[in-house]
Coordinates of C-alpha atoms in Angstrom, one line a residue:
Chain A
M1 CA 0.0 0.0 0.1
A2 CA 1.4 3.3 -1.0
G3 CA 2.1 6.0 1.7
K4 CA 1.0 9.5 2.0
V5 CA 2.8 12.6 0.7
F6 CA 3.4 15.1 3.3
F7 CA 5.2 18.1 4.7
S8 CA 6.0 19.2 8.1
V9 CA 7.8 22.6 8.8
S10 CA 7.8 25.2 11.5
M11 CA 5.8 28.3 11.0
S12 CA 5.9 31.7 13.0
L13 CA 2.4 32.8 14.0
D14 CA 2.4 35.3 11.1
G15 CA 2.9 32.6 8.6
F16 CA 6.8 32.8 7.8
S17 CA 8.9 29.4 7.5
A18 CA 12.3 31.2 6.9
S19 CA 13.8 34.6 7.6
E20 CA 14.6 37.2 4.8
S21 CA 17.8 35.5 4.3
M22 CA 19.4 32.2 5.0
E23 CA 22.7 34.3 5.0
G24 CA 22.2 34.8 8.9
I25 CA 22.7 30.9 9.6
L26 CA 25.9 30.7 7.3
A27 CA 27.5 33.9 8.5
T28 CA 30.3 34.0 10.8
P29 CA 30.3 35.7 14.1
E30 CA 32.7 38.2 12.6
Q31 CA 30.2 38.7 9.7
R32 CA 27.0 39.1 12.1
E33 CA 29.0 41.8 14.2
R34 CA 29.4 43.6 10.8
D35 CA 26.0 43.5 9.5
P36 CA 23.2 43.3 12.3
R37 CA 20.8 42.2 9.8
L38 CA 22.5 38.8 9.7
G39 CA 22.3 38.5 13.5
R40 CA 18.5 39.1 13.2
W41 CA 17.9 36.8 10.8
M42 CA 19.9 34.1 12.7
A43 CA 18.1 35.0 15.8
Q44 CA 14.7 34.7 14.0
W45 CA 15.4 31.3 12.7
M46 CA 16.6 30.1 16.0
E47 CA 13.4 31.2 17.6
L48 CA 11.3 29.6 14.8
Q49 CA 13.0 26.2 15.5
A50 CA 13.8 26.5 19.3
W51 CA 11.4 23.5 20.0
I52 CA 13.5 21.2 18.1
F53 CA 17.2 22.1 19.1
P54 CA 16.8 20.6 22.7
L55 CA 15.5 17.4 21.5
R56 CA 16.9 14.0 22.2
F57 CA 15.8 12.8 18.8
F58 CA 17.3 16.1 17.1
R59 CA 20.5 15.8 18.9
E60 CA 21.0 11.9 18.1
N61 CA 20.0 12.3 14.4
L62 CA 22.6 15.3 13.7
K63 CA 25.2 13.9 15.7
L64 CA 25.2 16.6 18.2
G65 CA 25.8 14.4 21.1
Q66 CA 24.1 12.3 23.7
G67 CA 21.1 13.5 25.9
G68 CA 18.4 15.9 25.2
E69 CA 14.6 16.3 26.0
E70 CA 12.1 13.4 25.9
G71 CA 8.6 14.0 25.8
R72 CA 5.9 14.9 23.2
D73 CA 7.7 17.0 21.0
N74 CA 10.6 14.7 20.8
D75 CA 8.1 11.9 19.9
I76 CA 6.6 14.1 17.1
A77 CA 10.1 14.7 15.6
R78 CA 11.0 11.0 15.8
E79 CA 7.5 9.9 14.5
T80 CA 8.0 12.4 11.5
F81 CA 11.3 11.0 10.8
E82 CA 10.4 7.3 11.2
R83 CA 7.1 7.7 8.6
T84 CA 9.4 9.1 6.1
G85 CA 10.6 6.5 3.5
A86 CA 11.9 9.2 1.1
S87 CA 12.2 12.9 0.8
V88 CA 12.0 15.2 -2.1
M89 CA 13.5 18.8 -2.0
G90 CA 14.3 21.9 -4.1
K91 CA 17.7 22.8 -5.2
R92 CA 18.0 25.7 -3.0
M93 CA 17.3 23.7 0.1
F94 CA 19.8 21.0 -1.2
D95 CA 22.5 23.9 -1.8
L96 CA 22.1 25.4 1.4
G97 CA 22.2 22.0 3.4
E98 CA 25.1 20.3 1.1
P99 CA 28.0 22.5 3.2
T100 CA 26.2 22.3 6.5
W101 CA 24.6 18.7 7.1
P102 CA 27.0 16.3 8.7
A103 CA 28.6 13.8 6.5
E104 CA 26.1 11.5 7.8
A105 CA 23.1 13.6 6.5
P106 CA 20.0 13.5 8.4
F107 CA 17.8 11.7 6.0
H108 CA 18.9 8.0 6.2
T109 CA 16.6 7.4 3.1
S110 CA 16.8 8.2 -0.6
V111 CA 16.3 12.1 -1.1
F112 CA 15.2 13.4 -4.6
V113 CA 16.2 16.9 -5.5
V114 CA 14.2 18.7 -8.1
T115 CA 16.9 20.5 -10.1
H116 CA 18.0 21.5 -13.8
T117 CA 21.8 20.4 -12.6
E118 CA 22.6 16.8 -13.8
R119 CA 24.7 14.9 -11.3
E120 CA 25.4 11.4 -10.4
P121 CA 23.7 10.1 -7.3
W122 CA 25.5 11.1 -4.1
Q123 CA 25.8 8.5 -1.5
R124 CA 26.6 9.5 2.0
P125 CA 27.4 7.5 5.1
G126 CA 24.3 6.3 7.1
G127 CA 21.9 5.6 4.3
T128 CA 21.2 8.7 2.5
T129 CA 21.3 9.0 -1.2
F130 CA 20.6 12.1 -2.9
H131 CA 19.2 11.5 -6.5
F132 CA 19.2 14.7 -8.8
V133 CA 15.9 14.8 -10.9
N134 CA 15.8 16.9 -14.0
D135 CA 12.3 16.2 -15.3
G136 CA 10.1 18.1 -12.8
I137 CA 8.1 17.6 -9.7
E138 CA 5.9 14.9 -10.6
R139 CA 8.6 12.5 -11.7
A140 CA 10.6 13.3 -8.6
L141 CA 7.4 12.3 -6.6
D142 CA 6.9 9.1 -8.7
Q143 CA 10.6 8.0 -7.9
A144 CA 10.2 9.1 -4.4
R145 CA 7.0 7.1 -3.8
E146 CA 8.7 3.9 -5.3
A147 CA 11.7 4.3 -3.0
A148 CA 9.4 4.9 0.1
G149 CA 7.5 1.6 -0.4
D150 CA 4.7 1.5 2.1
R151 CA 6.3 4.3 4.0
D152 CA 5.3 8.2 3.6
V153 CA 7.1 10.7 1.0
R154 CA 8.0 13.9 2.8
I155 CA 8.3 17.0 0.8
A156 CA 11.1 18.4 2.9
G157 CA 11.2 22.1 1.6
G158 CA 11.9 24.6 0.6
S159 CA 8.6 26.5 0.8
A160 CA 8.6 27.2 -3.0
T161 CA 9.0 23.5 -3.7
I162 CA 6.3 22.7 -0.9
L163 CA 4.0 25.3 -2.5
E164 CA 4.5 23.7 -6.1
Y165 CA 3.4 20.3 -4.7
L166 CA 0.5 21.7 -2.8
N167 CA -0.8 23.8 -5.8
A168 CA -0.6 20.8 -8.0
G169 CA -2.9 18.7 -5.6
L170 CA 0.1 16.2 -4.7
V171 CA 0.0 16.7 -0.9
D172 CA -2.0 14.5 1.2
E173 CA -1.7 16.0 4.5
F174 CA 0.9 18.3 6.4
S175 CA 1.9 19.2 10.0
I176 CA 3.0 22.7 11.3
A177 CA 4.9 23.5 14.4
L178 CA 3.3 26.7 15.0
A179 CA 5.8 28.8 16.9
P180 CA 5.1 31.8 19.3
V181 CA 7.1 34.2 17.5
L182 CA 6.4 37.1 14.9
F183 CA 8.8 37.7 12.2
G184 CA 7.4 40.6 10.3
A185 CA 9.1 39.7 7.0
G186 CA 10.8 36.8 5.5
T187 CA 9.7 33.9 3.3
R188 CA 6.1 33.1 3.9
L189 CA 5.1 29.4 3.8
F190 CA 1.9 29.5 2.0
D191 CA 3.0 32.8 -0.3
G192 CA 1.3 31.9 -3.9
V193 CA -1.1 29.2 -2.5
D194 CA -3.8 28.5 -5.1
A195 CA -6.8 29.1 -2.6
S196 CA -9.2 28.4 -5.1
R197 CA -8.0 24.7 -5.3
V198 CA -6.8 23.8 -1.8
A199 CA -9.1 23.3 1.1
L200 CA -8.1 21.8 4.4
A201 CA -9.7 19.7 7.0
P202 CA -8.3 19.6 10.6
V203 CA -6.7 16.4 11.6
R204 CA -5.1 16.9 14.9
S205 CA -4.2 20.0 17.1
E206 CA -1.8 19.4 19.9
A207 CA 0.1 22.0 22.1
S208 CA 3.4 21.3 23.7
S209 CA 5.1 23.6 26.1
R210 CA 6.9 25.5 23.2
V211 CA 4.6 25.2 20.0
T212 CA 1.4 24.0 18.7
H213 CA 1.5 21.0 16.5
L214 CA -1.2 21.4 13.6
T215 CA -2.0 18.5 11.2
Y216 CA -4.3 19.1 8.2
A217 CA -5.7 17.1 5.4
V218 CA -5.4 18.7 1.8
R219 CA -8.8 18.2 0.0
P220 CA -9.5 19.5 -3.7
R221 CA -12.2 22.4 -3.8
Chain B
M1 CA -7.5 46.7 39.7
A2 CA -7.2 47.4 36.1
G3 CA -8.1 44.9 33.6
K4 CA -6.0 43.6 30.6
V5 CA -5.9 45.0 27.3
F6 CA -6.6 42.4 24.4
F7 CA -7.7 41.4 21.0
S8 CA -9.4 38.2 19.9
V9 CA -9.8 37.4 16.0
S10 CA -10.3 34.8 13.9
M11 CA -7.0 34.2 11.3
S12 CA -6.6 31.8 8.4
L13 CA -3.8 29.4 8.6
D14 CA -1.6 31.8 6.1
G15 CA -2.5 34.6 8.5
F16 CA -5.3 36.6 7.0
S17 CA -8.1 38.1 9.1
A18 CA -10.0 39.5 6.3
S19 CA -10.4 38.9 2.5
E20 CA -9.3 41.2 -0.1
S21 CA -12.5 43.5 0.3
M22 CA -15.3 43.6 2.7
E23 CA -17.6 44.4 -0.3
G24 CA -18.4 40.7 -0.6
I25 CA -20.2 40.8 2.9
L26 CA -22.1 44.1 2.1
A27 CA -23.1 42.8 -1.8
T28 CA -26.4 41.8 -2.8
P29 CA -26.8 38.2 -4.3
E30 CA -27.4 39.9 -7.7
Q31 CA -24.1 41.9 -7.2
R32 CA -22.1 38.7 -6.2
E33 CA -23.7 36.9 -9.3
R34 CA -22.2 39.7 -11.6
D35 CA -19.0 39.9 -9.8
P36 CA -17.4 36.5 -9.0
R37 CA -14.9 38.2 -6.8
L38 CA -17.6 39.3 -4.3
G39 CA -18.6 35.8 -4.0
R40 CA -15.2 34.4 -3.6
W41 CA -14.5 37.0 -0.6
M42 CA -17.9 36.4 0.8
A43 CA -17.1 32.4 1.0
Q44 CA -13.6 33.1 2.4
W45 CA -15.0 35.2 5.2
M46 CA -17.7 32.9 5.9
E47 CA -15.0 30.0 6.0
L48 CA -13.0 32.1 8.5
Q49 CA -15.9 32.7 10.8
A50 CA -17.6 29.2 10.4
W51 CA -16.7 28.4 14.0
I52 CA -18.8 31.2 15.3
F53 CA -22.1 31.3 13.5
P54 CA -23.7 28.2 14.9
L55 CA -23.0 29.1 18.4
R56 CA -25.8 29.6 20.9
F57 CA -24.0 32.8 22.3
F58 CA -23.5 34.4 18.9
R59 CA -27.1 33.9 17.7
E60 CA -28.3 35.6 21.1
N61 CA -26.1 38.3 21.1
L62 CA -26.9 39.2 17.5
K63 CA -30.4 38.3 18.1
L64 CA -30.5 35.6 15.5
G65 CA -33.2 33.4 17.0
Q66 CA -32.9 31.0 19.8
G67 CA -31.0 27.6 19.9
G68 CA -27.4 26.8 18.8
E69 CA -24.5 25.1 19.7
E70 CA -23.1 24.9 23.4
G71 CA -19.8 23.4 24.2
R72 CA -16.2 24.8 24.3
D73 CA -16.3 27.1 21.3
N74 CA -19.5 28.7 22.8
D75 CA -17.9 29.0 26.1
I76 CA -14.9 30.8 24.5
A77 CA -17.0 33.2 22.7
R78 CA -19.0 34.0 25.8
E79 CA -15.9 34.4 28.0
T80 CA -14.7 36.9 25.6
F81 CA -17.6 38.9 25.4
E82 CA -18.0 38.7 29.5
R83 CA -14.4 39.7 30.1
T84 CA -14.8 42.9 28.1
G85 CA -15.6 46.1 29.8
A86 CA -15.3 48.4 26.9
S87 CA -13.9 48.1 23.4
V88 CA -11.9 50.3 21.0
M89 CA -12.2 50.1 17.2
G90 CA -10.9 52.0 14.2
K91 CA -13.1 54.3 12.2
R92 CA -13.3 51.6 9.1
M93 CA -14.6 48.7 11.4
F94 CA -17.2 51.3 12.8
D95 CA -18.1 52.4 9.2
L96 CA -18.5 48.8 8.2
G97 CA -20.7 47.8 11.2
E98 CA -22.8 51.0 11.6
P99 CA -25.2 49.8 8.7
T100 CA -24.9 46.0 9.6
W101 CA -25.1 45.7 13.4
P102 CA -28.7 45.3 14.7
A103 CA -29.9 48.2 16.3
E104 CA -29.1 46.6 19.7
A105 CA -25.5 46.7 18.7
P106 CA -23.6 43.4 20.1
F107 CA -21.3 45.3 22.3
H108 CA -23.5 46.2 25.4
T109 CA -20.7 48.5 26.7
S110 CA -19.0 51.6 25.8
V111 CA -17.2 51.5 22.3
F112 CA -14.4 53.9 21.6
V113 CA -13.9 54.7 17.9
V114 CA -10.5 56.2 16.9
T115 CA -11.4 58.5 14.2
H116 CA -10.9 62.0 12.9
T117 CA -14.8 62.6 12.6
E118 CA -16.2 64.7 15.5
R119 CA -19.7 63.3 16.6
E120 CA -21.6 63.3 19.6
P121 CA -21.8 59.8 21.5
W122 CA -24.2 57.4 19.7
Q123 CA -26.4 55.6 22.4
R124 CA -27.9 52.4 21.2
P125 CA -30.6 50.2 22.7
G126 CA -29.1 47.5 24.9
G127 CA -26.4 49.4 26.5
T128 CA -23.9 49.9 23.6
T129 CA -22.8 53.7 23.4
F130 CA -20.2 54.6 20.7
H131 CA -18.0 57.5 21.7
F132 CA -15.7 59.2 18.9
V133 CA -12.4 59.9 20.0
N134 CA -10.4 62.4 17.8
D135 CA -7.0 62.6 19.8
G136 CA -5.4 59.2 19.1
I137 CA -5.1 55.8 20.2
E138 CA -3.8 56.2 23.5
R139 CA -6.2 58.6 24.6
A140 CA -9.0 56.2 23.3
L141 CA -7.6 53.4 25.3
D142 CA -7.4 55.6 28.5
Q143 CA -11.0 56.4 28.2
A144 CA -11.8 52.8 27.5
R145 CA -10.0 51.7 30.6
E146 CA -11.8 53.9 32.7
A147 CA -15.1 52.8 31.2
A148 CA -14.1 49.3 31.9
G149 CA -13.4 49.4 35.3
D150 CA -11.9 46.1 36.4
R151 CA -12.9 44.2 33.3
D152 CA -10.5 44.0 30.2
V153 CA -10.5 46.5 27.0
R154 CA -11.0 44.6 24.0
I155 CA -9.2 46.3 20.7
A156 CA -11.9 45.0 18.6
G157 CA -10.4 45.7 15.4
G158 CA -9.7 46.0 12.4
S159 CA -6.3 44.9 11.9
A160 CA -4.7 48.1 11.4
T161 CA -5.9 49.4 14.6
I162 CA -5.0 46.1 16.2
L163 CA -1.4 46.6 15.0
E164 CA -1.2 50.1 15.9
Y165 CA -1.8 49.3 19.6
L166 CA 0.3 45.9 19.4
N167 CA 3.3 48.2 17.8
A168 CA 2.8 50.8 20.7
G169 CA 3.4 48.1 23.5
L170 CA -0.4 48.7 24.4
V171 CA -1.7 45.1 24.3
D172 CA -1.3 42.7 27.3
E173 CA -2.3 39.5 25.4
F174 CA -4.4 38.2 22.3
S175 CA -6.4 35.2 21.2
I176 CA -6.6 33.9 17.7
A177 CA -9.0 31.3 16.4
L178 CA -7.0 29.7 13.7
A179 CA -9.1 28.6 11.2
P180 CA -8.5 25.6 8.7
V181 CA -8.5 27.8 5.6
L182 CA -5.9 29.3 3.3
F183 CA -6.9 32.6 1.9
G184 CA -3.9 33.5 -0.6
A185 CA -4.8 37.0 -0.4
G186 CA -6.5 39.6 1.5
T187 CA -5.5 41.5 4.8
R188 CA -3.0 40.1 6.8
L189 CA -3.6 40.3 10.6
F190 CA 0.1 40.8 11.4
D191 CA 1.2 43.1 8.5
G192 CA 3.6 45.5 9.5
V193 CA 4.0 44.4 12.9
D194 CA 7.3 45.8 14.6
A195 CA 9.2 42.0 15.2
S196 CA 12.1 44.1 16.6
R197 CA 9.8 45.1 19.5
V198 CA 6.9 42.3 20.1
A199 CA 7.9 39.0 21.6
L200 CA 5.3 36.3 22.5
A201 CA 4.8 33.9 25.6
P202 CA 2.4 31.0 24.7
V203 CA -0.5 31.1 27.2
R204 CA -2.9 28.6 26.1
S205 CA -3.7 26.3 23.1
E206 CA -6.7 24.6 22.5
A207 CA -8.5 22.8 19.8
S208 CA -12.0 22.7 19.1
S209 CA -13.6 20.6 16.3
R210 CA -13.4 23.8 14.0
V211 CA -10.4 25.9 14.9
T212 CA -7.5 26.0 17.3
H213 CA -7.9 28.8 20.0
L214 CA -4.3 30.1 20.5
T215 CA -3.5 32.9 23.3
Y216 CA -0.3 34.5 23.7
A217 CA 0.9 37.1 26.2
V218 CA 2.9 40.1 24.6
R219 CA 6.3 40.9 25.9
P220 CA 8.7 43.7 25.1
R221 CA 11.9 42.5 23.6

């Protein structure tokens, strides 16, 4: 039986899934000192993701060391990982991750990168293999479904790629970790959504001490 | 003891508190037939507010008739009303409400309208009196606090007025009924928020069958 196609992201209360630039995360402390915007973008991103950094699962998966918090947030992060049989991501997300993921990239499955760049599959220790798909989002999803078997396919990001799949009617459900922060500016998760085609049905809403986990099923209108 | 200053609104998952135009709500069925956008705006607004229409409290308060749903949504709507000792609203919200509220306007307290228009207080049956304040948001709030006694002051809307109070550091907490709908376009509740000044602390998050009720305290950064 085929699994579901889903995405799962953190979002600010005002709808942003990323700050104005990811340069804040890639910058050195010296660069952040010279350009206060870099520090602000970094701080926003840290606030958005603050629920995930202390988790035991996150620390284990990114090889950050032993220990960490258990509890419902940790269970949700682990469940999201365990249901995922393959991921799809856009080229920009891959380009940002390539220099920053540890050698043992945190996917441990096949990852299909939607890109115009032709490149041989890139196999990493720990079971992650990146496949570069040059013929569009549907073909990337087909391959991911096949690789996932009866597990689910995660549209990993970024938000432009998520929106392409959502507007194409290819997403079954999604989860948002709604963070108690206002960005004011940045990249909006649902910017460009085709509201005339996408309807939502609430599946689950669960508050932890740090965020509210919201899950919706996607329905055609 | 002085009460709190709060706002309480419905918001779409992508951050909108109103559709592109309120003309959809004011239009006749014939006008909506001629201009499909009017029907779309109306439908969006109905989806956003869908949790509130069936409630017993809402029906009673707007004199729509007996009956209606009880339960947690109804309790929350009633509690929001009962905590409110006075309201503040912007001129546009007043102008939209003036022709559409029933004679017995649904506030049953003093309402302070921030406007440049000079006008004598307008007393309605059922205890609502509209006061027109011409000297700014702080003065309107002072008057509302005084009228509210030990109850709370609600910044009723619209979103531009809510944002003025939020950015001025005059809001203590707020509640959002997060509706399972994507608008794609319209009026964003937090558009123009000064994210460098406004920090949030989660107070409560509670799902009903229709929406997720989120409450945050506002903290200066």
